[in-house]
């Protein structure tokens, strides 16, 4: 699909979709969203890119190897659970602490956030693997 | 007609069409049937949580618990992952089918009987 | 730790046995034999602790506390006798196996299996927990399977191994059933506590099935008639295995079990007669068939069946005398039969000949083996002053005592006399005839076997003599506590050899004389045994086993043909129809559709939305081309996303929208590579499918109506809602459930997704093979 309109639109849409995707993921703990949804929005953006510029260009645009992305995501999710084991609680028990950010006050940071980022990476990696595989057919 | 009956008709309809498509010989229809079946199953879980026209299970600023009536969050969490996983399976099947079509040269499952290909 | 260590050490050593074999070569057998020898000595040092009645060494470790299964071990008199036999004979066997299979590449594996068997068998006789006993019991069956099938390249080995496994495995299942019922009735899994509760067990309606199942299990293991047929076939195993498992130890596990449960069931009116007559029948059939054999190992196998029958009979008679006689018989049989098996193997090994009738005059070439074999044969024949004689004397005494009570006893005496006479024939054919008379040519020039092959038979044969002459040293300390444990009272067996001229001695002599006569005229006698063999061949248990096995295979084939048509939609059809019919029946019988919850009236826009989704679904189903179908599917998906919003599920709605977009895009991509829809199903086919699909829809719709009214409370959800903010610091409860409360589930789910992606990668690596014709044509 070599459409100039699609390519131009994608150039603007992809960054926008990626920002939305990240925001949706990060706010997921308090508002509708989360790792699953964020990753799917991101995947939609990259799928668009894939159709406009071809799967090869998309693999470059992704910058990381998808297998690596999935592995890192799974590792993050598992690692987030190990914090609790170190503390002596059951695997995957949420652990919370607060980080002081100048100008913002203190922000609560917890292992569930790390877990959700892991989910984000895995889902993005899996969906993009399949989409690109089909585009390459 | 109550809401329950309406949803029952919807779930029943989705399952019926899903199964009908799965019984076709075209492998494309089989996959589409599977997709409909997935929708039906998700809605079945959704209704089993008890349907209410209610707020989302979100806790407002300044509150510590969601204000009633709120929708049951548990089936929602179940369905959310179910949607993503059934998409994974569906996408895997699509890759499988396109590969199989290249190898076997047919989309008719009745001709998928041998192992020689 | 003593008993647990004893049981586990065999398994542990088994894991390194192949490595030991590789490193140590021909010395591996001797080195491995040090373990059983050590166990035997260790057990011997504890003999004094348990000599007193009721004395026992007890150990307990937790294993599966939730199921009442613990690693309870208990060493009492009966356990000591069995465990010392298993370990002591085991030591001889490992040395023997090292010599017998010298140079065999797979010998390391044989050692491993034998060690695994030894551990399991020690576990059986030391376990004090019903389920633990069952686990070890099955492990002996499994290791026996592996050992019989050691020559796995031979079809006969494989089928014999399978037969033994199926028969003894079936018995194992019966024992599991009995153990579970017993635990339920008695309220304990501990075997040693059962005897004290025999009244409770006896009064329970389950008492009879428990007893019958136990007897069934024991009979399969100890090759009692009519389950005896697997044992002669098990001779396909290498001789060290036959000598160890199938004569002296494993086949005695059934006897052990019966002896162990004797105190529990002795009061039952059926226990004694059942065991007595099963034992007597086995003893008779085994003896009768034994004298027909001319090959070394089958000869010994049938006589083993006969001996096992005799011991079961003794336990059945159950008097103090009988139980003492049974234990002495068990000990003497382990000695002489182990020795004879090893000697038979040595003869075969050094001459290359298995047929007794083709052997003769070996005594000059192999004097040492002759001596050992003759000693063991004399014990088997029951000649003074061997342990076999003591055992026979005691059995006669016990039977004569019960003969005084009625005509059945007299019948038992008669059967035992005949069987003993036939035993004399077998003893003479192995212990005497190959070594005397005219020298006959053999495939290999005979000479005395090497030390490794001589040690075992010589040792066991001498033990059979020494134990009888000085009973206080070996026989008494083993037999007395064992008999006491079975009788639950102090036993005091009279093991002296000479009791003066009495009826028992007369019967012993009669058996010897008759045996000698039969031996001389055996060609004529074999003809007499012909009818029994013919009946067994025609409708015997082995035949029934064959029928059952081929029946199962035929049924499986038929079922596979019927169900696995190779057409995908047939599978779907069968699966779906079965589900719908079973669910429909359940719904019709128990569905309480009357209890509909009040959900409020439907609003117009909701009805319109549902209508739209249904239109999309129907459109997908009947679309004439791909694009229309995909559009219909999209309509369904987006419609459901809106539905989620209406009912308070924004997260689901967002997910659904994203997924639907991706799905539609992928479908357009993929399905455009495939041919467009064709009308390939016939009309009647479509109508049939519509009926099935309609039925599924109806059942599912009723399910929705039913489950909508079923959910009684939202306890779990309420908990999540209440704790979401305070505990997990999140305001979106759905997300908190996903990443915190049920994070482990989510972890599993993303793993599943990765598996799907891995599948895609694997598929993309596969280059589709070209159709066959092209390949053939293209080949240069």
mmCIF file with all atom_site columns, N, CA and C in Angstrom, chain C residues 225-226 228 285 288-289 292 527-544 547:
data_model
loop_
_atom_site.group_PDB
_atom_site.id
_atom_site.type_symbol
_atom_site.label_atom_id
_atom_site.label_alt_id
_atom_site.label_comp_id
_atom_site.label_asym_id
_atom_site.label_entity_id
_atom_site.label_seq_id
_atom_site.pdbx_PDB_ins_code
_atom_site.Cartn_x
_atom_site.Cartn_y
_atom_site.Cartn_z
_atom_site.occupancy
_atom_site.B_iso_or_equiv
_atom_site.pdbx_formal_charge
_atom_site.auth_seq_id
_atom_site.auth_comp_id
_atom_site.auth_asym_id
_atom_site.auth_atom_id
_atom_site.pdbx_PDB_model_num
ATOM 1  N N  . UNK C 1 225 ? -3.297  -68.656 41.431 1.00 0.00 ? 225 UNK C N  1
ATOM 2  C CA . UNK C 1 225 ? -4.271  -69.076 40.443 1.00 0.00 ? 225 UNK C CA 1
ATOM 3  C C  . UNK C 1 225 ? -5.553  -68.280 40.629 1.00 0.00 ? 225 UNK C C  1
ATOM 4  N N  . UNK C 1 226 ? -6.228  -67.751 39.656 1.00 0.00 ? 226 UNK C N  1
ATOM 5  C CA . UNK C 1 226 ? -5.940  -67.873 38.221 1.00 0.00 ? 226 UNK C CA 1
ATOM 6  C C  . UNK C 1 226 ? -5.118  -66.704 37.645 1.00 0.00 ? 226 UNK C C  1
ATOM 7  N N  . UNK C 1 228 ? -1.837  -66.601 37.746 1.00 0.00 ? 228 UNK C N  1
ATOM 8  C CA . UNK C 1 228 ? -0.461  -67.079 37.794 1.00 0.00 ? 228 UNK C CA 1
ATOM 9  C C  . UNK C 1 228 ? 0.263   -66.936 36.461 1.00 0.00 ? 228 UNK C C  1
ATOM 10 N N  . UNK C 1 285 ? -1.960  -76.565 40.924 1.00 0.00 ? 285 UNK C N  1
ATOM 11 C CA . UNK C 1 285 ? -1.825  -76.265 39.492 1.00 0.00 ? 285 UNK C CA 1
ATOM 12 C C  . UNK C 1 285 ? -0.354  -76.005 39.143 1.00 0.00 ? 285 UNK C C  1
ATOM 13 N N  . UNK C 1 288 ? 1.575   -79.298 39.195 1.00 0.00 ? 288 UNK C N  1
ATOM 14 C CA . UNK C 1 288 ? 1.100   -80.134 38.096 1.00 0.00 ? 288 UNK C CA 1
ATOM 15 C C  . UNK C 1 288 ? 1.723   -79.675 36.771 1.00 0.00 ? 288 UNK C C  1
ATOM 16 N N  . UNK C 1 289 ? 1.744   -78.338 36.576 1.00 0.00 ? 289 UNK C N  1
ATOM 17 C CA . UNK C 1 289 ? 2.287   -77.812 35.322 1.00 0.00 ? 289 UNK C CA 1
ATOM 18 C C  . UNK C 1 289 ? 3.814   -77.832 35.327 1.00 0.00 ? 289 UNK C C  1
ATOM 19 N N  . UNK C 1 292 ? 5.693   -80.715 33.682 1.00 0.00 ? 292 UNK C N  1
ATOM 20 C CA . UNK C 1 292 ? 5.612   -80.782 32.220 1.00 0.00 ? 292 UNK C CA 1
ATOM 21 C C  . UNK C 1 292 ? 6.779   -80.064 31.555 1.00 0.00 ? 292 UNK C C  1
ATOM 22 N N  . UNK C 1 527 ? 1.893   -87.309 30.444 1.00 0.00 ? 527 UNK C N  1
ATOM 23 C CA . UNK C 1 527 ? 0.656   -87.541 29.700 1.00 0.00 ? 527 UNK C CA 1
ATOM 24 C C  . UNK C 1 527 ? -0.569  -87.284 30.559 1.00 0.00 ? 527 UNK C C  1
ATOM 25 N N  . UNK C 1 528 ? -0.481  -87.621 31.848 1.00 0.00 ? 528 UNK C N  1
ATOM 26 C CA . UNK C 1 528 ? -1.619  -87.413 32.746 1.00 0.00 ? 528 UNK C CA 1
ATOM 27 C C  . UNK C 1 528 ? -1.911  -85.917 32.906 1.00 0.00 ? 528 UNK C C  1
ATOM 28 N N  . UNK C 1 529 ? -0.855  -85.102 32.852 1.00 0.00 ? 529 UNK C N  1
ATOM 29 C CA . UNK C 1 529 ? -1.069  -83.675 33.047 1.00 0.00 ? 529 UNK C CA 1
ATOM 30 C C  . UNK C 1 529 ? -1.603  -82.991 31.790 1.00 0.00 ? 529 UNK C C  1
ATOM 31 N N  . UNK C 1 530 ? -1.644  -83.741 30.702 1.00 0.00 ? 530 UNK C N  1
ATOM 32 C CA . UNK C 1 530 ? -2.044  -83.169 29.417 1.00 0.00 ? 530 UNK C CA 1
ATOM 33 C C  . UNK C 1 530 ? -3.419  -82.480 29.453 1.00 0.00 ? 530 UNK C C  1
ATOM 34 N N  . UNK C 1 531 ? -4.464  -83.148 29.996 1.00 0.00 ? 531 UNK C N  1
ATOM 35 C CA . UNK C 1 531 ? -5.798  -82.521 29.952 1.00 0.00 ? 531 UNK C CA 1
ATOM 36 C C  . UNK C 1 531 ? -5.827  -81.152 30.623 1.00 0.00 ? 531 UNK C C  1
ATOM 37 N N  . UNK C 1 532 ? -5.182  -81.016 31.790 1.00 0.00 ? 532 UNK C N  1
ATOM 38 C CA . UNK C 1 532 ? -5.197  -79.741 32.501 1.00 0.00 ? 532 UNK C CA 1
ATOM 39 C C  . UNK C 1 532 ? -4.588  -78.659 31.615 1.00 0.00 ? 532 UNK C C  1
ATOM 40 N N  . UNK C 1 533 ? -3.447  -78.993 31.009 1.00 0.00 ? 533 UNK C N  1
ATOM 41 C CA . UNK C 1 533 ? -2.788  -78.029 30.137 1.00 0.00 ? 533 UNK C CA 1
ATOM 42 C C  . UNK C 1 533 ? -3.708  -77.647 28.982 1.00 0.00 ? 533 UNK C C  1
ATOM 43 N N  . UNK C 1 534 ? -4.425  -78.672 28.460 1.00 0.00 ? 534 UNK C N  1
ATOM 44 C CA . UNK C 1 534 ? -5.258  -78.383 27.296 1.00 0.00 ? 534 UNK C CA 1
ATOM 45 C C  . UNK C 1 534 ? -6.421  -77.457 27.680 1.00 0.00 ? 534 UNK C C  1
ATOM 46 N N  . UNK C 1 535 ? -7.006  -77.730 28.845 1.00 0.00 ? 535 UNK C N  1
ATOM 47 C CA . UNK C 1 535 ? -8.113  -76.869 29.297 1.00 0.00 ? 535 UNK C CA 1
ATOM 48 C C  . UNK C 1 535 ? -7.613  -75.437 29.500 1.00 0.00 ? 535 UNK C C  1
ATOM 49 N N  . UNK C 1 536 ? -6.432  -75.309 30.144 1.00 0.00 ? 536 UNK C N  1
ATOM 50 C CA . UNK C 1 536 ? -5.893  -73.967 30.397 1.00 0.00 ? 536 UNK C CA 1
ATOM 51 C C  . UNK C 1 536 ? -5.577  -73.256 29.084 1.00 0.00 ? 536 UNK C C  1
ATOM 52 N N  . UNK C 1 537 ? -5.066  -74.026 28.124 1.00 0.00 ? 537 UNK C N  1
ATOM 53 C CA . UNK C 1 537 ? -4.758  -73.402 26.832 1.00 0.00 ? 537 UNK C CA 1
ATOM 54 C C  . UNK C 1 537 ? -6.022  -72.880 26.148 1.00 0.00 ? 537 UNK C C  1
ATOM 55 N N  . UNK C 1 538 ? -7.115  -73.653 26.296 1.00 0.00 ? 538 UNK C N  1
ATOM 56 C CA . UNK C 1 538 ? -8.333  -73.295 25.569 1.00 0.00 ? 538 UNK C CA 1
ATOM 57 C C  . UNK C 1 538 ? -9.069  -72.142 26.234 1.00 0.00 ? 538 UNK C C  1
ATOM 58 N N  . UNK C 1 539 ? -9.325  -72.257 27.538 1.00 0.00 ? 539 UNK C N  1
ATOM 59 C CA . UNK C 1 539 ? -10.145 -71.223 28.196 1.00 0.00 ? 539 UNK C CA 1
ATOM 60 C C  . UNK C 1 539 ? -9.481  -70.704 29.461 1.00 0.00 ? 539 UNK C C  1
ATOM 61 N N  . UNK C 1 540 ? -8.175  -70.883 29.564 1.00 0.00 ? 540 UNK C N  1
ATOM 62 C CA . UNK C 1 540 ? -7.477  -70.480 30.787 1.00 0.00 ? 540 UNK C CA 1
ATOM 63 C C  . UNK C 1 540 ? -7.372  -68.979 30.920 1.00 0.00 ? 540 UNK C C  1
ATOM 64 N N  . UNK C 1 541 ? -6.890  -68.538 32.069 1.00 0.00 ? 541 UNK C N  1
ATOM 65 C CA . UNK C 1 541 ? -6.774  -67.098 32.328 1.00 0.00 ? 541 UNK C CA 1
ATOM 66 C C  . UNK C 1 541 ? -5.877  -66.381 31.324 1.00 0.00 ? 541 UNK C C  1
ATOM 67 N N  . UNK C 1 542 ? -4.828  -67.078 30.836 1.00 0.00 ? 542 UNK C N  1
ATOM 68 C CA . UNK C 1 542 ? -3.958  -66.424 29.859 1.00 0.00 ? 542 UNK C CA 1
ATOM 69 C C  . UNK C 1 542 ? -4.747  -66.113 28.591 1.00 0.00 ? 542 UNK C C  1
ATOM 70 N N  . UNK C 1 543 ? -5.629  -67.059 28.239 1.00 0.00 ? 543 UNK C N  1
ATOM 71 C CA . UNK C 1 543 ? -6.479  -66.876 27.057 1.00 0.00 ? 543 UNK C CA 1
ATOM 72 C C  . UNK C 1 543 ? -7.411  -65.679 27.285 1.00 0.00 ? 543 UNK C C  1
ATOM 73 N N  . UNK C 1 544 ? -8.000  -65.618 28.487 1.00 0.00 ? 544 UNK C N  1
ATOM 74 C CA . UNK C 1 544 ? -8.924  -64.519 28.798 1.00 0.00 ? 544 UNK C CA 1
ATOM 75 C C  . UNK C 1 544 ? -8.190  -63.187 28.738 1.00 0.00 ? 544 UNK C C  1
ATOM 76 N N  . UNK C 1 547 ? -7.848  -62.314 25.138 1.00 0.00 ? 547 UNK C N  1
ATOM 77 C CA . UNK C 1 547 ? -9.117  -61.814 24.595 1.00 0.00 ? 547 UNK C CA 1
ATOM 78 C C  . UNK C 1 547 ? -9.373  -60.388 25.053 1.00 0.00 ? 547 UNK C C  1
#
